[in-house]
PDB file of C-alpha atoms in Angstrom:
ATOM      1  CA  UNK A  43     -31.668  35.129  -8.518  1.00 62.00           C
ATOM      2  CA  UNK A  44     -32.808  32.651  -5.587  1.00 78.00           C
ATOM      3  CA  UNK A  45     -35.144  29.648  -6.326  1.00 94.00           C
ATOM      4  CA  UNK A  46     -38.225  29.641  -4.407  1.00 96.00           C
ATOM      5  CA  UNK A  47     -39.520  26.118  -3.918  1.00 98.00           C
ATOM      6  CA  UNK A  48     -42.573  27.169  -2.378  1.00 97.00           C
ATOM      7  CA  UNK A  49     -44.128  30.843  -0.594  1.00 97.00           C
ATOM      8  CA  UNK A  50     -41.348  30.465   2.166  1.00 97.00           C
ATOM      9  CA  UNK A  51     -38.963  28.443   1.454  1.00 98.00           C
ATOM     10  CA  UNK A  52     -35.967  28.390  -0.746  1.00 97.00           C
ATOM     11  CA  UNK A  53     -33.332  25.771  -2.631  1.00 97.00           C
ATOM     12  CA  UNK A  54     -30.948  27.856  -0.855  1.00 96.00           C
ATOM     13  CA  UNK A  55     -31.735  27.223   2.290  1.00 96.00           C
ATOM     14  CA  UNK A  56     -32.948  24.064   1.914  1.00 97.00           C
ATOM     15  CA  UNK A  57     -29.730  22.868   1.159  1.00 97.00           C
ATOM     16  CA  UNK A  58     -27.865  25.155   3.069  1.00 93.00           C
ATOM     17  CA  UNK A  59     -25.126  23.145   5.251  1.00 91.00           C
ATOM     18  CA  UNK A  60     -22.730  25.096   8.027  1.00 89.00           C
ATOM     19  CA  UNK A  61     -20.678  21.523   7.319  1.00 91.00           C
ATOM     20  CA  UNK A  62     -20.528  21.383   3.611  1.00 93.00           C
ATOM     21  CA  UNK A  63     -19.091  24.455   3.538  1.00 92.00           C
ATOM     22  CA  UNK A  64     -16.330  24.231   6.616  1.00 94.00           C
ATOM     23  CA  UNK A  65     -15.192  20.966   4.890  1.00 95.00           C
ATOM     24  CA  UNK A  66     -15.289  22.275   1.249  1.00 95.00           C
ATOM     25  CA  UNK A  67     -18.125  19.133   0.503  1.00 96.00           C
ATOM     26  CA  UNK A  68     -20.551  19.976  -2.156  1.00 94.00           C
ATOM     27  CA  UNK A  69     -24.644  19.381  -1.338  1.00 95.00           C
ATOM     28  CA  UNK A  70     -26.127  19.989  -4.292  1.00 95.00           C
ATOM     29  CA  UNK A  71     -28.562  18.109  -4.633  1.00 96.00           C
ATOM     30  CA  UNK A  72     -29.381  16.139  -8.311  1.00 96.00           C
ATOM     31  CA  UNK A  73     -32.456  16.693 -10.319  1.00 95.00           C
ATOM     32  CA  UNK A  74     -34.727  13.868  -8.823  1.00 96.00           C
ATOM     33  CA  UNK A  75     -33.658  15.506  -5.384  1.00 97.00           C
ATOM     34  CA  UNK A  76     -34.901  18.900  -6.371  1.00 97.00           C
ATOM     35  CA  UNK A  77     -38.355  17.504  -6.956  1.00 97.00           C
ATOM     36  CA  UNK A  78     -38.762  16.014  -4.062  1.00 97.00           C
ATOM     37  CA  UNK A  79     -37.539  19.085  -1.832  1.00 98.00           C
ATOM     38  CA  UNK A  80     -40.373  21.048  -4.101  1.00 97.00           C
ATOM     39  CA  UNK A  81     -42.980  18.514  -2.296  1.00 97.00           C
ATOM     40  CA  UNK A  82     -41.180  18.818   1.165  1.00 98.00           C
ATOM     41  CA  UNK A  83     -40.958  22.509   1.281  1.00 98.00           C
ATOM     42  CA  UNK A  84     -45.154  22.349   0.269  1.00 98.00           C
ATOM     43  CA  UNK A  85     -45.312  20.364   3.368  1.00 97.00           C
ATOM     44  CA  UNK A  86     -43.518  22.572   5.303  1.00 98.00           C
ATOM     45  CA  UNK A  87     -46.052  25.338   4.021  1.00 98.00           C
ATOM     46  CA  UNK A  88     -48.491  23.282   6.335  1.00 98.00           C
ATOM     47  CA  UNK A  89     -46.246  23.035   9.034  1.00 98.00           C
ATOM     48  CA  UNK A  90     -45.778  27.311   8.668  1.00 98.00           C
ATOM     49  CA  UNK A  91     -49.598  27.762   8.711  1.00 98.00           C
ATOM     50  CA  UNK A  92     -49.802  25.393  12.270  1.00 98.00           C
ATOM     51  CA  UNK A  93     -47.237  27.569  13.498  1.00 98.00           C
ATOM     52  CA  UNK A  94     -49.291  30.500  13.036  1.00 98.00           C
ATOM     53  CA  UNK A  95     -47.776  31.599  10.046  1.00 98.00           C
ATOM     54  CA  UNK A  96     -44.741  32.368  12.046  1.00 98.00           C
ATOM     55  CA  UNK A  97     -41.476  32.072  10.141  1.00 98.00           C
ATOM     56  CA  UNK A  98     -39.260  29.416  10.397  1.00 98.00           C
ATOM     57  CA  UNK A  99     -35.841  29.080  10.502  1.00 97.00           C
ATOM     58  CA  UNK A 100     -34.241  25.650   8.738  1.00 96.00           C
ATOM     59  CA  UNK A 101     -30.970  24.419  10.055  1.00 94.00           C
ATOM     60  CA  UNK A 102     -30.819  21.299   7.650  1.00 93.00           C
ATOM     61  CA  UNK A 103     -32.716  19.972   4.876  1.00 95.00           C
ATOM     62  CA  UNK A 104     -30.798  18.004   2.242  1.00 97.00           C
ATOM     63  CA  UNK A 105     -27.693  16.424   3.010  1.00 96.00           C
ATOM     64  CA  UNK A 106     -25.814  15.002   0.484  1.00 97.00           C
ATOM     65  CA  UNK A 107     -24.003  11.462   1.143  1.00 95.00           C
ATOM     66  CA  UNK A 108     -20.587  13.056   2.151  1.00 96.00           C
ATOM     67  CA  UNK A 109     -22.525  15.561   4.039  1.00 96.00           C
ATOM     68  CA  UNK A 110     -24.707  13.084   5.778  1.00 95.00           C
ATOM     69  CA  UNK A 111     -21.659  11.102   6.447  1.00 94.00           C
ATOM     70  CA  UNK A 112     -19.663  14.225   8.206  1.00 95.00           C
ATOM     71  CA  UNK A 113     -22.447  15.626  10.795  1.00 92.00           C
ATOM     72  CA  UNK A 114     -22.994  11.644  12.184  1.00 89.00           C
ATOM     73  CA  UNK A 115     -26.359  11.288  10.418  1.00 89.00           C
ATOM     74  CA  UNK A 116     -27.913   7.559   9.620  1.00 89.00           C
ATOM     75  CA  UNK A 117     -27.509   6.121   6.729  1.00 91.00           C
ATOM     76  CA  UNK A 118     -31.203   5.904   6.396  1.00 91.00           C
ATOM     77  CA  UNK A 119     -31.351   9.338   7.018  1.00 93.00           C
ATOM     78  CA  UNK A 120     -34.393  11.246   5.280  1.00 95.00           C
ATOM     79  CA  UNK A 121     -32.390  14.720   4.593  1.00 96.00           C
ATOM     80  CA  UNK A 122     -30.415  12.622   2.585  1.00 97.00           C
ATOM     81  CA  UNK A 123     -33.607  12.075   0.002  1.00 96.00           C
ATOM     82  CA  UNK A 124     -35.047  15.176   0.528  1.00 97.00           C
ATOM     83  CA  UNK A 125     -37.624  14.471   2.741  1.00 97.00           C
ATOM     84  CA  UNK A 126     -36.983  15.752   5.860  1.00 97.00           C
ATOM     85  CA  UNK A 127     -36.479  19.390   7.795  1.00 97.00           C
ATOM     86  CA  UNK A 128     -34.552  20.187  10.975  1.00 95.00           C
ATOM     87  CA  UNK A 129     -35.738  23.619  11.838  1.00 97.00           C
ATOM     88  CA  UNK A 130     -36.736  25.715  14.817  1.00 98.00           C
ATOM     89  CA  UNK A 131     -39.511  28.137  15.044  1.00 98.00           C
ATOM     90  CA  UNK A 132     -39.119  30.832  17.960  1.00 98.00           C
ATOM     91  CA  UNK A 133     -41.891  33.164  17.578  1.00 98.00           C
ATOM     92  CA  UNK A 134     -44.176  30.243  17.965  1.00 98.00           C
ATOM     93  CA  UNK A 135     -42.265  28.946  20.840  1.00 97.00           C
ATOM     94  CA  UNK A 136     -39.792  26.710  22.884  1.00 96.00           C
ATOM     95  CA  UNK A 137     -38.504  23.331  20.612  1.00 96.00           C
ATOM     96  CA  UNK A 138     -40.378  21.129  22.887  1.00 95.00           C
ATOM     97  CA  UNK A 139     -44.125  23.770  22.591  1.00 96.00           C
ATOM     98  CA  UNK A 140     -43.302  23.239  18.738  1.00 97.00           C
ATOM     99  CA  UNK A 141     -42.858  19.398  18.372  1.00 97.00           C
ATOM    100  CA  UNK A 142     -45.766  19.186  20.742  1.00 96.00           C
ATOM    101  CA  UNK A 143     -47.841  21.305  18.920  1.00 97.00           C
ATOM    102  CA  UNK A 144     -47.313  19.592  15.706  1.00 97.00           C
ATOM    103  CA  UNK A 145     -47.670  16.192  16.838  1.00 95.00           C
ATOM    104  CA  UNK A 146     -50.974  17.199  17.777  1.00 95.00           C
ATOM    105  CA  UNK A 147     -51.775  18.907  15.082  1.00 97.00           C
ATOM    106  CA  UNK A 148     -49.418  17.701  11.791  1.00 97.00           C
ATOM    107  CA  UNK A 149     -50.922  14.085   9.725  1.00 95.00           C
ATOM    108  CA  UNK A 150     -49.381  12.576   7.342  1.00 93.00           C
ATOM    109  CA  UNK A 151     -45.960  12.817   8.579  1.00 96.00           C
ATOM    110  CA  UNK A 152     -42.911  10.178   9.101  1.00 96.00           C
ATOM    111  CA  UNK A 153     -41.255  10.793  12.062  1.00 96.00           C
ATOM    112  CA  UNK A 154     -41.169  14.457  14.321  1.00 98.00           C
ATOM    113  CA  UNK A 155     -38.263  14.330  17.129  1.00 97.00           C
ATOM    114  CA  UNK A 156     -37.530  16.558  19.477  1.00 97.00           C
ATOM    115  CA  UNK A 157     -34.132  16.552  19.291  1.00 95.00           C
ATOM    116  CA  UNK A 158     -31.864  17.731  22.256  1.00 94.00           C
ATOM    117  CA  UNK A 159     -33.960  20.484  22.844  1.00 94.00           C
ATOM    118  CA  UNK A 160     -32.570  22.538  20.055  1.00 95.00           C
ATOM    119  CA  UNK A 161     -34.315  21.589  16.978  1.00 96.00           C
ATOM    120  CA  UNK A 162     -37.240  19.645  15.638  1.00 98.00           C
ATOM    121  CA  UNK A 163     -37.241  16.937  12.759  1.00 96.00           C
ATOM    122  CA  UNK A 164     -39.873  16.795  10.392  1.00 98.00           C
ATOM    123  CA  UNK A 165     -39.565  13.450   8.006  1.00 97.00           C
ATOM    124  CA  UNK A 166     -42.386  13.752   5.353  1.00 96.00           C
ATOM    125  CA  UNK A 167     -41.446   9.934   4.057  1.00 84.00           C
ATOM    126  CA  UNK A 168     -40.529   8.016   2.020  1.00 80.00           C
ATOM    127  CA  UNK A 169     -42.913   6.078   5.179  1.00 81.00           C
ATOM    128  CA  UNK A 170     -45.541   7.851   7.321  1.00 88.00           C
ATOM    129  CA  UNK A 171     -45.096   5.933  10.233  1.00 92.00           C
ATOM    130  CA  UNK A 172     -46.663   9.409  12.387  1.00 94.00           C
ATOM    131  CA  UNK A 173     -43.768   8.573  14.960  1.00 95.00           C
ATOM    132  CA  UNK A 174     -43.412  10.822  17.805  1.00 97.00           C
ATOM    133  CA  UNK A 175     -39.974  10.565  19.307  1.00 97.00           C
ATOM    134  CA  UNK A 176     -37.469  12.737  22.062  1.00 96.00           C
ATOM    135  CA  UNK A 177     -33.814  11.997  21.742  1.00 95.00           C
ATOM    136  CA  UNK A 178     -31.776  13.114  24.200  1.00 94.00           C
ATOM    137  CA  UNK A 179     -27.593  12.168  24.931  1.00 91.00           C
ATOM    138  CA  UNK A 180     -27.632   9.835  27.290  1.00 93.00           C
ATOM    139  CA  UNK A 181     -23.776   8.762  28.471  1.00 94.00           C
ATOM    140  CA  UNK A 182     -22.226  10.325  25.012  1.00 89.00           C
ATOM    141  CA  UNK A 183     -24.846   8.559  23.102  1.00 90.00           C
ATOM    142  CA  UNK A 184     -28.072   9.489  20.959  1.00 91.00           C
ATOM    143  CA  UNK A 185     -31.446   7.958  22.764  1.00 94.00           C
ATOM    144  CA  UNK A 186     -35.334   8.420  21.441  1.00 93.00           C
ATOM    145  CA  UNK A 187     -37.763   7.810  23.805  1.00 94.00           C
ATOM    146  CA  UNK A 188     -41.432   7.726  22.126  1.00 95.00           C
ATOM    147  CA  UNK A 189     -43.375  10.925  22.442  1.00 94.00           C
ATOM    148  CA  UNK A 190     -42.448  14.076  23.085  1.00 93.00           C
ATOM    149  CA  UNK A 191     -41.194  15.818  25.884  1.00 80.00           C
ATOM    150  CA  UNK A 192     -43.824  17.614  27.744  1.00 62.00           C
ATOM    151  CA  UNK A 193     -46.701  16.835  25.807  1.00 55.00           C
TER     152      UNK A 193
END
């Protein structure tokens, strides 16, 4: 039986990791992180509503410390605490269109980052900075600029 965290999001999709599977790393969250993932999944329901109820494909949710290191994530990544989700919503629009729409309509978030034209990162804490950023590779390094490209 698949554990539902909210109407449209499951624990399995919020913890799935190709990197963990490929490298044999555990990505099983402790109970306190599962509690946070429930809150995050419910916030993602609001995101889904803002995107016209279109399906969201989660690319990355929770990451254990080992998985976060393996993917080159920040030591302070909100993925490590179950506060962040990387996703796409192709039925709504391009990554840039989704990010721009959320930047205009979503409230109470920490970060919206349009990353590399490939996915949207939305973080729901633990802060609520309301950052809107675009990430691009420049000279092999990730560079962040304020705002959402095309907004």
